[in-house]
PDB file of C-alpha atoms in Angstrom:
ATOM      1  CA  MET A 244       0.000   0.000   0.000  1.00  0.00           C
ATOM      2  CA  ASP A 245       2.984   2.294   0.022  1.00  0.00           C
ATOM      3  CA  GLY A 246       2.194   3.096  -3.604  1.00  0.00           C
ATOM      4  CA  VAL A 247      -1.083   4.832  -2.733  1.00  0.00           C
ATOM      5  CA  ARG A 248       0.866   7.630  -1.078  1.00  0.00           C
ATOM      6  CA  GLU A 249       1.421   8.847  -4.626  1.00  0.00           C
ATOM      7  CA  THR A 250      -1.408  10.739  -6.339  1.00  0.00           C
ATOM      8  CA  ASN A 251      -3.878   9.225  -8.817  1.00  0.00           C
ATOM      9  CA  VAL A 252      -3.334   5.664  -7.655  1.00  0.00           C
ATOM     10  CA  THR A 253      -6.064   3.095  -7.019  1.00  0.00           C
ATOM     11  CA  LEU A 254      -5.349  -0.098  -5.090  1.00  0.00           C
ATOM     12  CA  ILE A 255      -7.695  -3.077  -5.243  1.00  0.00           C
ATOM     13  CA  GLY A 256      -6.907  -6.295  -3.380  1.00  0.00           C
ATOM     14  CA  MET A 257      -8.445  -9.257  -5.175  1.00  0.00           C
ATOM     15  CA  GLY A 258     -10.330 -12.157  -3.636  1.00  0.00           C
ATOM     16  CA  SER A 259     -11.133 -12.831  -0.005  1.00  0.00           C
ATOM     17  CA  ILE A 260      -7.489 -12.459   0.963  1.00  0.00           C
ATOM     18  CA  GLY A 261      -7.585  -8.931  -0.453  1.00  0.00           C
ATOM     19  CA  ILE A 262     -10.223  -7.627   1.962  1.00  0.00           C
ATOM     20  CA  TYR A 263      -7.575  -6.288   4.351  1.00  0.00           C
ATOM     21  CA  SER A 264      -6.089  -3.981   1.724  1.00  0.00           C
ATOM     22  CA  ARG A 265      -9.472  -3.175   0.160  1.00  0.00           C
ATOM     23  CA  MET A 266     -10.632  -1.711   3.474  1.00  0.00           C
ATOM     24  CA  LEU A 267      -7.403   0.119   4.277  1.00  0.00           C
ATOM     25  CA  ALA A 268      -6.578   1.503   0.815  1.00  0.00           C
ATOM     26  CA  PRO A 269      -9.194   4.322   0.859  1.00  0.00           C
ATOM     27  CA  LEU A 270      -7.828   5.480   4.207  1.00  0.00           C
ATOM     28  CA  TYR A 271      -4.339   5.846   2.789  1.00  0.00           C
ATOM     29  CA  GLY A 272      -5.283   7.779  -0.339  1.00  0.00           C
ATOM     30  CA  SER A 273      -6.497   5.242  -2.896  1.00  0.00           C
ATOM     31  CA  GLU A 274      -8.556   7.269  -5.370  1.00  0.00           C
ATOM     32  CA  PHE A 275     -11.378   4.845  -6.216  1.00  0.00           C
ATOM     33  CA  SER A 276     -13.132   1.777  -4.846  1.00  0.00           C
ATOM     34  CA  PHE A 277     -15.146  -0.800  -6.781  1.00  0.00           C
ATOM     35  CA  VAL A 278     -18.099  -1.773  -4.593  1.00  0.00           C
ATOM     36  CA  ALA A 279     -21.408  -3.600  -4.771  1.00  0.00           C
ATOM     37  CA  PRO A 280     -24.704  -1.753  -4.163  1.00  0.00           C
ATOM     38  CA  VAL A 281     -25.755  -4.392  -1.633  1.00  0.00           C
ATOM     39  CA  GLN A 282     -24.340  -7.646  -0.288  1.00  0.00           C
ATOM     40  CA  MET A 283     -26.423  -9.865  -2.562  1.00  0.00           C
ATOM     41  CA  SER A 284     -25.085  -8.136  -5.681  1.00  0.00           C
ATOM     42  CA  ARG A 285     -21.380  -8.695  -5.020  1.00  0.00           C
ATOM     43  CA  THR A 286     -19.624  -9.794  -8.187  1.00  0.00           C
ATOM     44  CA  ALA A 287     -16.376 -11.053  -6.627  1.00  0.00           C
ATOM     45  CA  PRO A 288     -15.132 -12.490  -3.317  1.00  0.00           C
ATOM     46  CA  GLY A 289     -13.904  -9.769  -0.988  1.00  0.00           C
ATOM     47  CA  GLN A 290     -15.853  -6.963  -2.645  1.00  0.00           C
ATOM     48  CA  LEU A 291     -17.165  -4.367  -0.201  1.00  0.00           C
ATOM     49  CA  THR A 292     -20.689  -2.993  -0.307  1.00  0.00           C
ATOM     50  CA  LEU A 293     -21.415   0.688  -0.839  1.00  0.00           C
ATOM     51  CA  ALA A 294     -22.477   1.030   2.798  1.00  0.00           C
ATOM     52  CA  GLU A 295     -19.293  -0.616   4.088  1.00  0.00           C
ATOM     53  CA  ASN A 296     -17.142   1.601   1.908  1.00  0.00           C
ATOM     54  CA  GLU A 297     -18.982   4.786   2.872  1.00  0.00           C
ATOM     55  CA  VAL A 298     -18.359   4.133   6.573  1.00  0.00           C
ATOM     56  CA  LEU A 299     -14.631   4.155   5.806  1.00  0.00           C
ATOM     57  CA  ARG A 300     -14.690   7.203   3.516  1.00  0.00           C
ATOM     58  CA  ARG A 301     -16.751   9.295   5.956  1.00  0.00           C
ATOM     59  CA  ARG A 302     -14.089   9.069   8.634  1.00  0.00           C
ATOM     60  CA  LYS A 303     -12.948  12.499   9.851  1.00  0.00           C
ATOM     61  CA  ALA A 304      -9.360  11.289  10.062  1.00  0.00           C
ATOM     62  CA  ARG A 305      -8.691   9.217   6.962  1.00  0.00           C
ATOM     63  CA  LYS A 306      -5.470   7.595   8.146  1.00  0.00           C
ATOM     64  CA  PRO A 307      -6.185   5.387  11.194  1.00  0.00           C
ATOM     65  CA  ALA A 308      -4.042   5.692  14.292  1.00  0.00           C
ATOM     66  CA  VAL A 309      -4.782   2.064  15.180  1.00  0.00           C
ATOM     67  CA  ILE A 310      -5.702  -0.947  13.049  1.00  0.00           C
ATOM     68  CA  PHE A 311      -7.628  -3.922  14.424  1.00  0.00           C
ATOM     69  CA  ALA A 312      -8.423  -7.070  12.482  1.00  0.00           C
ATOM     70  CA  LEU A 313     -10.117 -10.440  12.698  1.00  0.00           C
ATOM     71  CA  VAL A 314      -7.967 -13.291  11.368  1.00  0.00           C
ATOM     72  CA  GLY A 315      -9.449 -16.614  10.311  1.00  0.00           C
ATOM     73  CA  ASN A 316     -10.070 -18.997   7.446  1.00  0.00           C
ATOM     74  CA  PRO A 317     -12.623 -18.133   6.304  1.00  0.00           C
ATOM     75  CA  ALA A 318     -13.063 -14.580   7.646  1.00  0.00           C
ATOM     76  CA  SER A 319     -14.773 -12.765   4.791  1.00  0.00           C
ATOM     77  CA  HIS A 320     -18.233 -13.659   6.122  1.00  0.00           C
ATOM     78  CA  SER A 321     -17.659 -11.817   9.412  1.00  0.00           C
ATOM     79  CA  ILE A 322     -19.820  -8.808  10.269  1.00  0.00           C
ATOM     80  CA  SER A 323     -17.247  -7.485  12.771  1.00  0.00           C
ATOM     81  CA  PRO A 324     -16.223  -4.476  10.616  1.00  0.00           C
ATOM     82  CA  ALA A 325     -19.892  -3.530  10.215  1.00  0.00           C
ATOM     83  CA  ILE A 326     -20.204  -3.531  14.009  1.00  0.00           C
ATOM     84  CA  HIS A 327     -16.953  -1.873  15.044  1.00  0.00           C
ATOM     85  CA  ASN A 328     -16.277   0.743  12.362  1.00  0.00           C
ATOM     86  CA  PRO A 329     -19.557   2.680  12.768  1.00  0.00           C
ATOM     87  CA  ARG A 330     -19.007   2.589  16.524  1.00  0.00           C
ATOM     88  CA  PHE A 331     -15.462   3.943  16.161  1.00  0.00           C
ATOM     89  CA  GLN A 332     -16.847   6.759  14.021  1.00  0.00           C
ATOM     90  CA  ALA A 333     -19.677   7.557  16.454  1.00  0.00           C
ATOM     91  CA  GLU A 334     -17.288   7.641  19.415  1.00  0.00           C
ATOM     92  CA  GLY A 335     -14.637   9.671  17.602  1.00  0.00           C
ATOM     93  CA  VAL A 336     -12.062   6.871  17.831  1.00  0.00           C
ATOM     94  CA  ASN A 337      -9.407   7.060  15.113  1.00  0.00           C
ATOM     95  CA  ALA A 338      -9.266   3.322  14.486  1.00  0.00           C
ATOM     96  CA  VAL A 339     -10.381   0.877  11.835  1.00  0.00           C
ATOM     97  CA  TYR A 340     -11.433  -2.782  12.001  1.00  0.00           C
ATOM     98  CA  THR A 341     -10.766  -5.012   9.016  1.00  0.00           C
ATOM     99  CA  LEU A 342     -10.490  -8.698   8.110  1.00  0.00           C
ATOM    100  CA  ILE A 343      -7.606 -11.031   7.343  1.00  0.00           C
ATOM    101  CA  GLU A 344      -8.428 -14.275   5.562  1.00  0.00           C
ATOM    102  CA  THR A 345      -5.399 -16.526   5.294  1.00  0.00           C
ATOM    103  CA  SER A 346      -4.409 -20.168   5.207  1.00  0.00           C
ATOM    104  CA  ASP A 347      -1.222 -19.502   7.207  1.00  0.00           C
ATOM    105  CA  PHE A 348      -1.522 -17.830  10.606  1.00  0.00           C
ATOM    106  CA  ASN A 349       2.257 -17.456  10.836  1.00  0.00           C
ATOM    107  CA  ASP A 350       2.262 -14.912   7.998  1.00  0.00           C
ATOM    108  CA  VAL A 351      -0.010 -12.667  10.044  1.00  0.00           C
ATOM    109  CA  ALA A 352       1.667 -13.420  13.367  1.00  0.00           C
ATOM    110  CA  GLU A 353       5.113 -12.411  12.133  1.00  0.00           C
ATOM    111  CA  ALA A 354       4.003  -8.990  10.878  1.00  0.00           C
ATOM    112  CA  PHE A 355       1.794  -8.449  13.924  1.00  0.00           C
ATOM    113  CA  ASN A 356       4.522  -9.336  16.419  1.00  0.00           C
ATOM    114  CA  ALA A 357       7.077  -7.118  14.667  1.00  0.00           C
ATOM    115  CA  GLY A 358       4.700  -4.169  14.512  1.00  0.00           C
ATOM    116  CA  LYS A 359       5.293  -3.779  10.783  1.00  0.00           C
ATOM    117  CA  ARG A 360       3.764  -0.929   8.796  1.00  0.00           C
ATOM    118  CA  TYR A 361       0.046  -1.535   8.154  1.00  0.00           C
ATOM    119  CA  ALA A 362       0.017  -4.458  10.609  1.00  0.00           C
ATOM    120  CA  PRO A 363      -2.810  -4.477  13.166  1.00  0.00           C
ATOM    121  CA  ALA A 364      -2.162  -3.608  16.797  1.00  0.00           C
ATOM    122  CA  GLY A 365      -4.949  -5.895  17.948  1.00  0.00           C
ATOM    123  CA  LEU A 366      -6.184  -9.225  16.616  1.00  0.00           C
ATOM    124  CA  GLY A 367      -9.443 -11.050  16.989  1.00  0.00           C
ATOM    125  CA  VAL A 368      -8.832 -14.730  16.259  1.00  0.00           C
ATOM    126  CA  THR A 369     -11.426 -17.128  14.914  1.00  0.00           C
ATOM    127  CA  ALA A 370     -11.399 -20.681  13.545  1.00  0.00           C
ATOM    128  CA  PRO A 371      -9.172 -22.494  12.833  1.00  0.00           C
ATOM    129  CA  PHE A 372      -6.380 -20.470  14.475  1.00  0.00           C
ATOM    130  CA  LYS A 373      -7.310 -20.144  18.157  1.00  0.00           C
ATOM    131  CA  GLU A 374      -5.016 -22.892  19.407  1.00  0.00           C
ATOM    132  CA  GLU A 375      -2.219 -21.871  17.034  1.00  0.00           C
ATOM    133  CA  ALA A 376      -2.541 -18.292  18.264  1.00  0.00           C
ATOM    134  CA  PHE A 377      -2.218 -19.522  21.855  1.00  0.00           C
ATOM    135  CA  HIS A 378       1.097 -21.206  21.100  1.00  0.00           C
ATOM    136  CA  PHE A 379       2.281 -18.144  19.179  1.00  0.00           C
ATOM    137  CA  VAL A 380       1.736 -15.918  22.230  1.00  0.00           C
ATOM    138  CA  MET A 381       3.406 -18.508  24.452  1.00  0.00           C
ATOM    139  CA  ARG A 382       6.506 -18.573  22.227  1.00  0.00           C
ATOM    140  CA  SER A 383       6.562 -14.776  22.175  1.00  0.00           C
ATOM    141  CA  GLY A 384       6.625 -14.616  25.981  1.00  0.00           C
ATOM    142  CA  GLY A 385       3.291 -12.817  26.070  1.00  0.00           C
ATOM    143  CA  GLU A 386       0.870 -12.536  28.972  1.00  0.00           C
ATOM    144  CA  ILE A 387      -2.020 -15.004  28.736  1.00  0.00           C
ATOM    145  CA  SER A 388      -5.109 -14.906  30.942  1.00  0.00           C
ATOM    146  CA  LEU A 389      -5.964 -17.821  33.208  1.00  0.00           C
ATOM    147  CA  ARG A 390      -9.089 -18.748  31.274  1.00  0.00           C
ATOM    148  CA  ALA A 391      -7.138 -18.763  28.003  1.00  0.00           C
ATOM    149  CA  ARG A 392      -4.487 -21.008  29.575  1.00  0.00           C
ATOM    150  CA  SER A 393      -7.242 -23.311  30.808  1.00  0.00           C
ATOM    151  CA  THR A 394      -8.574 -23.786  27.269  1.00  0.00           C
ATOM    152  CA  GLY A 395      -5.244 -23.738  25.424  1.00  0.00           C
ATOM    153  CA  SER A 396      -6.664 -21.214  22.965  1.00  0.00           C
ATOM    154  CA  VAL A 397      -7.052 -17.459  22.552  1.00  0.00           C
ATOM    155  CA  ASN A 398      -9.418 -15.271  20.554  1.00  0.00           C
ATOM    156  CA  THR A 399      -7.984 -11.830  21.408  1.00  0.00           C
ATOM    157  CA  ILE A 400      -4.381 -10.600  21.180  1.00  0.00           C
ATOM    158  CA  VAL A 401      -3.120  -7.056  21.732  1.00  0.00           C
ATOM    159  CA  ARG A 402       0.361  -5.701  21.094  1.00  0.00           C
ATOM    160  CA  ARG A 403       1.247  -3.163  23.747  1.00  0.00           C
ATOM    161  CA  PRO A 404       3.229   0.013  22.907  1.00  0.00           C
ATOM    162  CA  ASP A 405       6.363  -1.660  24.305  1.00  0.00           C
ATOM    163  CA  GLY A 406       5.908  -4.549  21.865  1.00  0.00           C
ATOM    164  CA  SER A 407       4.804  -7.131  24.431  1.00  0.00           C
ATOM    165  CA  LEU A 408       1.690  -9.228  23.810  1.00  0.00           C
ATOM    166  CA  VAL A 409      -1.322  -9.875  25.997  1.00  0.00           C
ATOM    167  CA  ALA A 410      -3.955 -12.480  25.107  1.00  0.00           C
ATOM    168  CA  ASP A 411      -7.326 -13.625  26.394  1.00  0.00           C
ATOM    169  CA  ASN A 412     -10.163 -15.972  25.485  1.00  0.00           C
ATOM    170  CA  THR A 413     -13.503 -14.227  25.829  1.00  0.00           C
ATOM    171  CA  ASP A 414     -15.322 -17.248  24.379  1.00  0.00           C
ATOM    172  CA  VAL A 415     -15.331 -18.782  27.850  1.00  0.00           C
ATOM    173  CA  GLU A 416     -17.397 -15.972  29.342  1.00  0.00           C
ATOM    174  CA  GLY A 417     -19.676 -15.867  26.317  1.00  0.00           C
ATOM    175  CA  ASP A 418     -20.259 -19.626  26.396  1.00  0.00           C
ATOM    176  CA  TYR A 419     -20.965 -19.546  30.113  1.00  0.00           C
ATOM    177  CA  SER A 420     -23.541 -16.753  29.676  1.00  0.00           C
ATOM    178  CA  PHE A 421     -25.259 -18.749  26.943  1.00  0.00           C
ATOM    179  CA  GLN A 422     -25.356 -21.881  29.041  1.00  0.00           C
ATOM    180  CA  ASP A 423     -26.560 -19.984  32.098  1.00  0.00           C
ATOM    181  CA  GLY A 424     -29.560 -18.771  30.113  1.00  0.00           C
ATOM    182  CA  ALA A 425     -30.090 -22.168  28.561  1.00  0.00           C
ATOM    183  CA  ILE A 426     -30.458 -24.175  31.784  1.00  0.00           C
ATOM    184  CA  GLY A 427     -33.775 -25.996  31.543  1.00  0.00           C
ATOM    185  CA  ASN A 428     -33.720 -25.809  27.771  1.00  0.00           C
ATOM    186  CA  TRP A 429     -32.210 -29.120  26.724  1.00  0.00           C
ATOM    187  CA  TRP A 430     -31.555 -28.327  23.054  1.00  0.00           C
ATOM    188  CA  ALA A 431     -29.892 -24.972  23.785  1.00  0.00           C
ATOM    189  CA  THR A 432     -27.707 -26.544  26.456  1.00  0.00           C
ATOM    190  CA  ALA A 433     -26.709 -29.290  24.046  1.00  0.00           C
ATOM    191  CA  ALA A 434     -25.853 -26.685  21.408  1.00  0.00           C
ATOM    192  CA  ALA A 435     -23.624 -24.860  23.880  1.00  0.00           C
ATOM    193  CA  LEU A 436     -21.847 -28.045  24.889  1.00  0.00           C
ATOM    194  CA  ASP A 437     -21.246 -28.895  21.257  1.00  0.00           C
ATOM    195  CA  THR A 438     -19.427 -25.596  20.503  1.00  0.00           C
ATOM    196  CA  ASN A 439     -16.117 -27.479  20.670  1.00  0.00           C
ATOM    197  CA  SER A 440     -16.745 -28.276  17.015  1.00  0.00           C
ATOM    198  CA  ILE A 441     -16.044 -24.635  16.189  1.00  0.00           C
ATOM    199  CA  MET A 442     -14.037 -23.382  19.173  1.00  0.00           C
ATOM    200  CA  PRO A 443     -11.936 -25.385  21.632  1.00  0.00           C
ATOM    201  CA  SER A 444     -12.925 -23.196  24.568  1.00  0.00           C
ATOM    202  CA  GLY A 445     -16.537 -24.315  24.338  1.00  0.00           C
ATOM    203  CA  THR A 446     -15.972 -27.317  26.577  1.00  0.00           C
ATOM    204  CA  TYR A 447     -14.541 -25.409  29.534  1.00  0.00           C
ATOM    205  CA  PHE A 448     -17.026 -24.089  32.085  1.00  0.00           C
ATOM    206  CA  PRO A 449     -15.267 -23.848  35.483  1.00  0.00           C
ATOM    207  CA  SER A 450     -18.251 -22.358  37.279  1.00  0.00           C
ATOM    208  CA  LEU A 451     -21.169 -23.915  35.454  1.00  0.00           C
ATOM    209  CA  PRO A 452     -24.137 -24.153  37.843  1.00  0.00           C
ATOM    210  CA  GLY A 453     -24.490 -27.697  39.074  1.00  0.00           C
ATOM    211  CA  GLY A 454     -21.122 -28.687  37.642  1.00  0.00           C
TER     212      GLY A 454
END
């Protein structure tokens, strides 16, 4: 994306793996964006909708001070940017939330850990990388919460200003809340207990009522 610092340049990342640059390029001076009117009319994987693009272009500060991203495979289906970016704008936070779809978590981890240009300062981690991300933070000497250690997986990693990492697994709290509301509802409880099929933390409930 260094090239978009020059004038009259348009950058378009292709495919699902290009979403990260598609969302950041307008913030760094890319002249044009090719978008779909609505989600159902997308003509290519990774293409943003008009509404998604407008949220980025309406930012008061075009260049973000902080980049956050969700990394997974797949990740392009996530609605996280649609949730976080309007909230950042409403609260006056100079940050952007984008997506990283990759088949190799190490490619992302290396740039993230080194704090490279355009690398995110915070990562949300989804399937299938939660356990791999846990071991990455362990190798990096990062701080890992007790509940993340108990599950052997993480879904949130932040790089502090000093370069150190801190990681947590908020799935545990979310799963517990779901189960707590599902007590007495056998199918909902079974669904919660079966979340290990999509996230390893789903089987760990240290304070489950009656457990």
